[in-house]
Amino acid sequence: ATWANLGLQDSSSPLMEQLNFFHDHTLLILTMITILVGYIMSMLMFNKFTNRYLLHGQTIEIIWTVLPAIILMFIAFPSLRLLYLMDEINTPSITLKSVGHQWYWSYEYSDFLNLEFDSYMVPTNELETNGFRLLDVDNRVVLPMNNQIRILVTATDVLHSWTVPSLGVKVDATPGRLNQLNFLINRPGLFFGQCSEICGANHSFM
C-alpha cells in the first residue's frame, strides 16, 4: 500500500493476482456500459428528430434484452471460477490457527508443540520511527514463501474477521466455529491486515 492509493494493493499471492485481473475486467465492462448509456441519453436530450409513426420496435427490444444478458455472463463466469478457486484446499505444508479476541489476535502453529503467542497492536506512543501506525504489532506471524498455507480462524467472544488485502484473504472469525482458508505467498515481504468485522470499542486497533 502507498499513501493516497486509490487502487487495490499489489498482489502477493496467485489468488490476489486473479482478483486484480477480475476487478480490471469488470471495471472495463462497466466503463463501456456507462459510456454507451451516457451517449444514448445525451443524444435523446439534444437531438430534435421525431418519428410520428414509431410505435414499437421488436428488433431493438430483442437486442437490448439479449445483449445485457450476454454481458452479465461475461462477468458471472470468471466470478464463479474465482469463487471456486478460493474455496479450493490444497495439501498444506503448514497450518496456522488464528483466534480473535477483543481486541487482539492469538496464533498457534498447530504443527509444532507449544508454539503459540498473542499479537497486540503497538500503541502510537510506543511506536518506533519506522513503524506503521495502527498496523504494526508486537509479535508478527512468520510464514514460509511458495508453500501452501492453511489458516484456521475462530474467535472467543464476538465476530472478528482475519484479513490481509495483499494476499486476497478475508475470513470471518466466529465463536464456536472453525473457518478454514488456503493461500500461497509468492514473494517475500511484510504484509499488514486489519480486523474487518465491527467487533466493539477497539475494533480499529486490532
mmCIF file of C-alpha atoms in Angstrom:
data_model
loop_
_atom_site.group_PDB
_atom_site.id
_atom_site.type_symbol
_atom_site.label_atom_id
_atom_site.label_comp_id
_atom_site.label_asym_id
_atom_site.label_seq_id
_atom_site.Cartn_x
_atom_site.Cartn_y
_atom_site.Cartn_z
ATOM 1 C CA ALA A 1 0.000 0.000 0.000
ATOM 2 C CA THR A 2 1.136 3.559 -0.666
ATOM 3 C CA TRP A 3 -0.134 6.929 0.538
ATOM 4 C CA ALA A 4 -3.379 8.066 -1.128
ATOM 5 C CA ASN A 5 -3.555 4.796 -3.068
ATOM 6 C CA LEU A 6 -6.933 4.544 -4.853
ATOM 7 C CA GLY A 7 -6.479 1.084 -6.390
ATOM 8 C CA LEU A 8 -6.020 -2.341 -4.850
ATOM 9 C CA GLN A 9 -2.742 -3.298 -3.184
ATOM 10 C CA ASP A 10 -0.122 -5.148 -5.229
ATOM 11 C CA SER A 11 -0.778 -8.877 -5.088
ATOM 12 C CA SER A 12 1.449 -11.197 -3.084
ATOM 13 C CA SER A 13 -0.381 -14.413 -3.912
ATOM 14 C CA PRO A 14 -1.717 -16.034 -7.115
ATOM 15 C CA LEU A 15 -5.292 -15.640 -5.852
ATOM 16 C CA MET A 16 -4.959 -11.904 -5.312
ATOM 17 C CA GLU A 17 -3.434 -11.612 -8.782
ATOM 18 C CA GLN A 18 -6.537 -13.258 -10.249
ATOM 19 C CA LEU A 19 -8.781 -10.987 -8.148
ATOM 20 C CA ASN A 20 -6.907 -7.950 -9.507
ATOM 21 C CA PHE A 21 -7.422 -9.163 -13.080
ATOM 22 C CA PHE A 22 -11.121 -9.785 -12.433
ATOM 23 C CA HIS A 23 -11.502 -6.306 -10.923
ATOM 24 C CA ASP A 24 -9.954 -4.696 -14.023
ATOM 25 C CA HIS A 25 -12.037 -6.891 -16.365
ATOM 26 C CA THR A 26 -15.313 -5.926 -14.628
ATOM 27 C CA LEU A 27 -14.335 -2.251 -14.429
ATOM 28 C CA LEU A 28 -13.716 -2.187 -18.183
ATOM 29 C CA ILE A 29 -17.172 -3.663 -18.875
ATOM 30 C CA LEU A 30 -18.775 -1.113 -16.517
ATOM 31 C CA THR A 31 -16.898 1.742 -18.206
ATOM 32 C CA MET A 32 -18.114 0.644 -21.652
ATOM 33 C CA ILE A 33 -21.742 0.389 -20.420
ATOM 34 C CA THR A 34 -21.559 3.820 -18.738
ATOM 35 C CA ILE A 35 -20.142 5.489 -21.867
ATOM 36 C CA LEU A 36 -22.744 3.852 -24.154
ATOM 37 C CA VAL A 37 -25.732 4.706 -21.917
ATOM 38 C CA GLY A 38 -24.390 8.239 -21.353
ATOM 39 C CA TYR A 39 -24.009 8.768 -25.114
ATOM 40 C CA ILE A 40 -27.547 7.495 -25.861
ATOM 41 C CA MET A 41 -29.071 9.686 -23.111
ATOM 42 C CA SER A 42 -27.253 12.788 -24.336
ATOM 43 C CA MET A 43 -28.428 12.076 -27.912
ATOM 44 C CA LEU A 44 -32.027 11.745 -26.640
ATOM 45 C CA MET A 45 -31.801 15.098 -24.879
ATOM 46 C CA PHE A 46 -30.096 17.121 -27.578
ATOM 47 C CA ASN A 47 -31.354 15.950 -30.961
ATOM 48 C CA LYS A 48 -34.585 17.278 -32.413
ATOM 49 C CA PHE A 49 -35.593 14.299 -34.587
ATOM 50 C CA THR A 50 -39.025 12.778 -34.023
ATOM 51 C CA ASN A 51 -40.830 9.888 -35.684
ATOM 52 C CA ARG A 52 -44.629 10.132 -35.594
ATOM 53 C CA TYR A 53 -45.140 6.555 -36.797
ATOM 54 C CA LEU A 54 -42.736 4.726 -34.447
ATOM 55 C CA LEU A 55 -44.946 2.769 -32.034
ATOM 56 C CA HIS A 56 -42.843 -0.345 -31.365
ATOM 57 C CA GLY A 57 -39.554 -1.897 -32.470
ATOM 58 C CA GLN A 58 -39.349 -5.635 -31.916
ATOM 59 C CA THR A 59 -35.778 -5.938 -33.199
ATOM 60 C CA ILE A 60 -34.267 -3.274 -30.937
ATOM 61 C CA GLU A 61 -36.180 -4.661 -27.920
ATOM 62 C CA ILE A 62 -34.726 -8.129 -28.536
ATOM 63 C CA ILE A 63 -31.241 -6.624 -28.841
ATOM 64 C CA TRP A 64 -31.430 -4.609 -25.617
ATOM 65 C CA THR A 65 -32.757 -7.624 -23.713
ATOM 66 C CA VAL A 66 -30.281 -10.214 -25.025
ATOM 67 C CA LEU A 67 -27.154 -8.022 -25.005
ATOM 68 C CA PRO A 68 -27.190 -7.246 -21.228
ATOM 69 C CA ALA A 69 -27.744 -10.965 -20.524
ATOM 70 C CA ILE A 70 -24.624 -11.825 -22.571
ATOM 71 C CA ILE A 71 -22.620 -9.066 -20.835
ATOM 72 C CA LEU A 72 -23.699 -10.428 -17.419
ATOM 73 C CA MET A 73 -22.432 -13.867 -18.445
ATOM 74 C CA PHE A 74 -19.013 -12.336 -19.205
ATOM 75 C CA ILE A 75 -18.952 -11.127 -15.586
ATOM 76 C CA ALA A 76 -20.565 -14.170 -13.944
ATOM 77 C CA PHE A 77 -18.370 -16.959 -15.362
ATOM 78 C CA PRO A 78 -14.976 -15.512 -14.340
ATOM 79 C CA SER A 79 -16.517 -14.600 -10.969
ATOM 80 C CA LEU A 80 -17.739 -18.165 -10.327
ATOM 81 C CA ARG A 81 -14.402 -19.605 -11.438
ATOM 82 C CA LEU A 82 -12.620 -17.405 -8.892
ATOM 83 C CA LEU A 83 -15.128 -18.248 -6.176
ATOM 84 C CA TYR A 84 -14.422 -21.969 -6.558
ATOM 85 C CA LEU A 85 -10.661 -21.378 -6.824
ATOM 86 C CA MET A 86 -10.713 -19.549 -3.489
ATOM 87 C CA ASP A 87 -12.508 -22.440 -1.802
ATOM 88 C CA GLU A 88 -10.003 -24.992 -3.107
ATOM 89 C CA ILE A 89 -7.945 -26.565 -0.320
ATOM 90 C CA ASN A 90 -4.611 -27.973 -1.485
ATOM 91 C CA THR A 91 -2.352 -30.130 0.668
ATOM 92 C CA PRO A 92 -0.994 -27.607 3.187
ATOM 93 C CA SER A 93 2.702 -27.556 4.191
ATOM 94 C CA ILE A 94 1.935 -25.658 7.399
ATOM 95 C CA THR A 95 -1.154 -24.843 9.451
ATOM 96 C CA LEU A 96 -1.671 -21.626 11.386
ATOM 97 C CA LYS A 97 -4.541 -21.176 13.820
ATOM 98 C CA SER A 98 -5.706 -17.628 14.422
ATOM 99 C CA VAL A 99 -8.019 -16.832 17.344
ATOM 100 C CA GLY A 100 -9.720 -13.438 17.564
ATOM 101 C CA HIS A 101 -10.183 -11.771 20.946
ATOM 102 C CA GLN A 102 -11.381 -8.323 21.996
ATOM 103 C CA TRP A 103 -9.080 -6.715 20.787
ATOM 104 C CA TYR A 104 -6.051 -8.758 19.713
ATOM 105 C CA TRP A 105 -5.204 -11.953 17.847
ATOM 106 C CA SER A 106 -3.563 -15.045 19.248
ATOM 107 C CA TYR A 107 -1.780 -17.518 16.980
ATOM 108 C CA GLU A 108 -0.940 -21.212 17.251
ATOM 109 C CA TYR A 109 1.349 -23.128 14.901
ATOM 110 C CA SER A 110 -0.531 -26.433 15.053
ATOM 111 C CA ASP A 111 2.324 -28.485 13.509
ATOM 112 C CA PHE A 112 4.631 -27.719 16.467
ATOM 113 C CA LEU A 113 4.269 -28.331 20.174
ATOM 114 C CA ASN A 114 3.596 -25.340 22.437
ATOM 115 C CA LEU A 115 4.196 -22.693 19.773
ATOM 116 C CA GLU A 116 1.584 -20.036 20.422
ATOM 117 C CA PHE A 117 1.609 -16.306 21.147
ATOM 118 C CA ASP A 118 -0.583 -13.212 21.375
ATOM 119 C CA SER A 119 -0.254 -10.370 18.879
ATOM 120 C CA TYR A 120 -1.204 -6.862 20.049
ATOM 121 C CA MET A 121 -1.128 -3.670 18.019
ATOM 122 C CA VAL A 122 1.712 -1.351 19.053
ATOM 123 C CA PRO A 123 0.231 1.845 20.608
ATOM 124 C CA THR A 124 1.134 5.073 18.765
ATOM 125 C CA ASN A 125 3.141 6.434 21.734
ATOM 126 C CA GLU A 126 5.341 3.302 21.777
ATOM 127 C CA LEU A 127 5.855 3.165 18.007
ATOM 128 C CA GLU A 128 9.366 3.356 16.566
ATOM 129 C CA THR A 129 10.201 5.955 13.902
ATOM 130 C CA ASN A 130 9.914 3.471 11.011
ATOM 131 C CA GLY A 131 6.813 1.723 12.404
ATOM 132 C CA PHE A 132 3.393 1.759 10.762
ATOM 133 C CA ARG A 133 0.724 3.455 12.866
ATOM 134 C CA LEU A 134 -2.364 1.313 13.605
ATOM 135 C CA LEU A 135 -0.796 -1.601 11.678
ATOM 136 C CA ASP A 136 2.388 -2.774 13.433
ATOM 137 C CA VAL A 137 2.182 -5.438 16.131
ATOM 138 C CA ASP A 138 4.465 -6.598 18.936
ATOM 139 C CA ASN A 139 4.588 -10.235 17.696
ATOM 140 C CA ARG A 140 4.459 -10.809 13.941
ATOM 141 C CA VAL A 141 3.372 -14.032 12.261
ATOM 142 C CA VAL A 142 6.148 -15.594 10.175
ATOM 143 C CA LEU A 143 5.114 -17.837 7.272
ATOM 144 C CA PRO A 144 7.114 -19.571 4.506
ATOM 145 C CA MET A 145 7.075 -18.408 0.892
ATOM 146 C CA ASN A 146 5.988 -20.657 -2.023
ATOM 147 C CA ASN A 147 4.242 -23.119 0.304
ATOM 148 C CA GLN A 148 0.576 -23.941 0.636
ATOM 149 C CA ILE A 149 -0.542 -22.475 3.977
ATOM 150 C CA ARG A 150 -3.757 -23.396 5.735
ATOM 151 C CA ILE A 151 -5.190 -20.948 8.237
ATOM 152 C CA LEU A 152 -7.874 -21.944 10.737
ATOM 153 C CA VAL A 153 -9.771 -18.959 12.099
ATOM 154 C CA THR A 154 -12.045 -18.747 15.127
ATOM 155 C CA ALA A 155 -12.940 -16.302 17.913
ATOM 156 C CA THR A 156 -13.558 -16.466 21.646
ATOM 157 C CA ASP A 157 -16.011 -13.613 22.189
ATOM 158 C CA VAL A 158 -17.620 -11.749 19.242
ATOM 159 C CA LEU A 159 -17.341 -11.821 15.444
ATOM 160 C CA HIS A 160 -13.974 -10.747 14.039
ATOM 161 C CA SER A 161 -12.565 -11.008 10.515
ATOM 162 C CA TRP A 162 -8.973 -12.007 9.687
ATOM 163 C CA THR A 163 -7.920 -10.038 6.607
ATOM 164 C CA VAL A 164 -4.728 -9.492 4.613
ATOM 165 C CA PRO A 165 -5.624 -7.493 1.459
ATOM 166 C CA SER A 166 -2.397 -8.132 -0.491
ATOM 167 C CA LEU A 167 -2.904 -11.910 -0.114
ATOM 168 C CA GLY A 168 -6.559 -11.717 -1.119
ATOM 169 C CA VAL A 169 -7.533 -13.306 2.201
ATOM 170 C CA LYS A 170 -10.571 -12.435 4.303
ATOM 171 C CA VAL A 171 -12.297 -14.907 6.611
ATOM 172 C CA ASP A 172 -14.742 -14.413 9.469
ATOM 173 C CA ALA A 173 -13.719 -15.444 12.965
ATOM 174 C CA THR A 174 -16.887 -16.807 14.539
ATOM 175 C CA PRO A 175 -17.129 -18.032 18.164
ATOM 176 C CA GLY A 176 -17.719 -21.798 18.290
ATOM 177 C CA ARG A 177 -16.873 -22.288 14.626
ATOM 178 C CA LEU A 178 -13.629 -23.074 12.810
ATOM 179 C CA ASN A 179 -13.248 -21.491 9.365
ATOM 180 C CA GLN A 180 -10.537 -22.751 7.035
ATOM 181 C CA LEU A 181 -8.683 -20.944 4.279
ATOM 182 C CA ASN A 182 -5.810 -21.768 1.957
ATOM 183 C CA PHE A 183 -3.245 -19.394 0.434
ATOM 184 C CA LEU A 184 0.245 -19.240 -1.029
ATOM 185 C CA ILE A 185 2.667 -16.319 -0.626
ATOM 186 C CA ASN A 186 4.677 -15.883 -3.841
ATOM 187 C CA ARG A 187 7.029 -13.070 -2.804
ATOM 188 C CA PRO A 188 8.819 -12.112 0.386
ATOM 189 C CA GLY A 189 7.564 -9.102 2.312
ATOM 190 C CA LEU A 190 5.809 -7.638 5.308
ATOM 191 C CA PHE A 191 2.051 -7.796 4.841
ATOM 192 C CA PHE A 192 -0.436 -5.963 7.043
ATOM 193 C CA GLY A 193 -4.115 -6.513 7.679
ATOM 194 C CA GLN A 194 -6.827 -5.238 9.981
ATOM 195 C CA CYS A 195 -9.937 -6.747 11.542
ATOM 196 C CA SER A 196 -12.748 -6.317 9.007
ATOM 197 C CA GLU A 197 -15.773 -7.022 11.180
ATOM 198 C CA ILE A 198 -17.012 -4.381 13.635
ATOM 199 C CA CYS A 199 -16.244 -6.003 16.985
ATOM 200 C CA GLY A 200 -16.587 -3.326 19.634
ATOM 201 C CA ALA A 201 -14.816 -0.260 21.040
ATOM 202 C CA ASN A 202 -11.282 -1.098 19.907
ATOM 203 C CA HIS A 203 -12.181 -2.603 16.535
ATOM 204 C CA SER A 204 -9.848 -0.109 14.797
ATOM 205 C CA PHE A 205 -6.923 -1.257 16.933
ATOM 206 C CA MET A 206 -6.532 -4.955 16.129
#
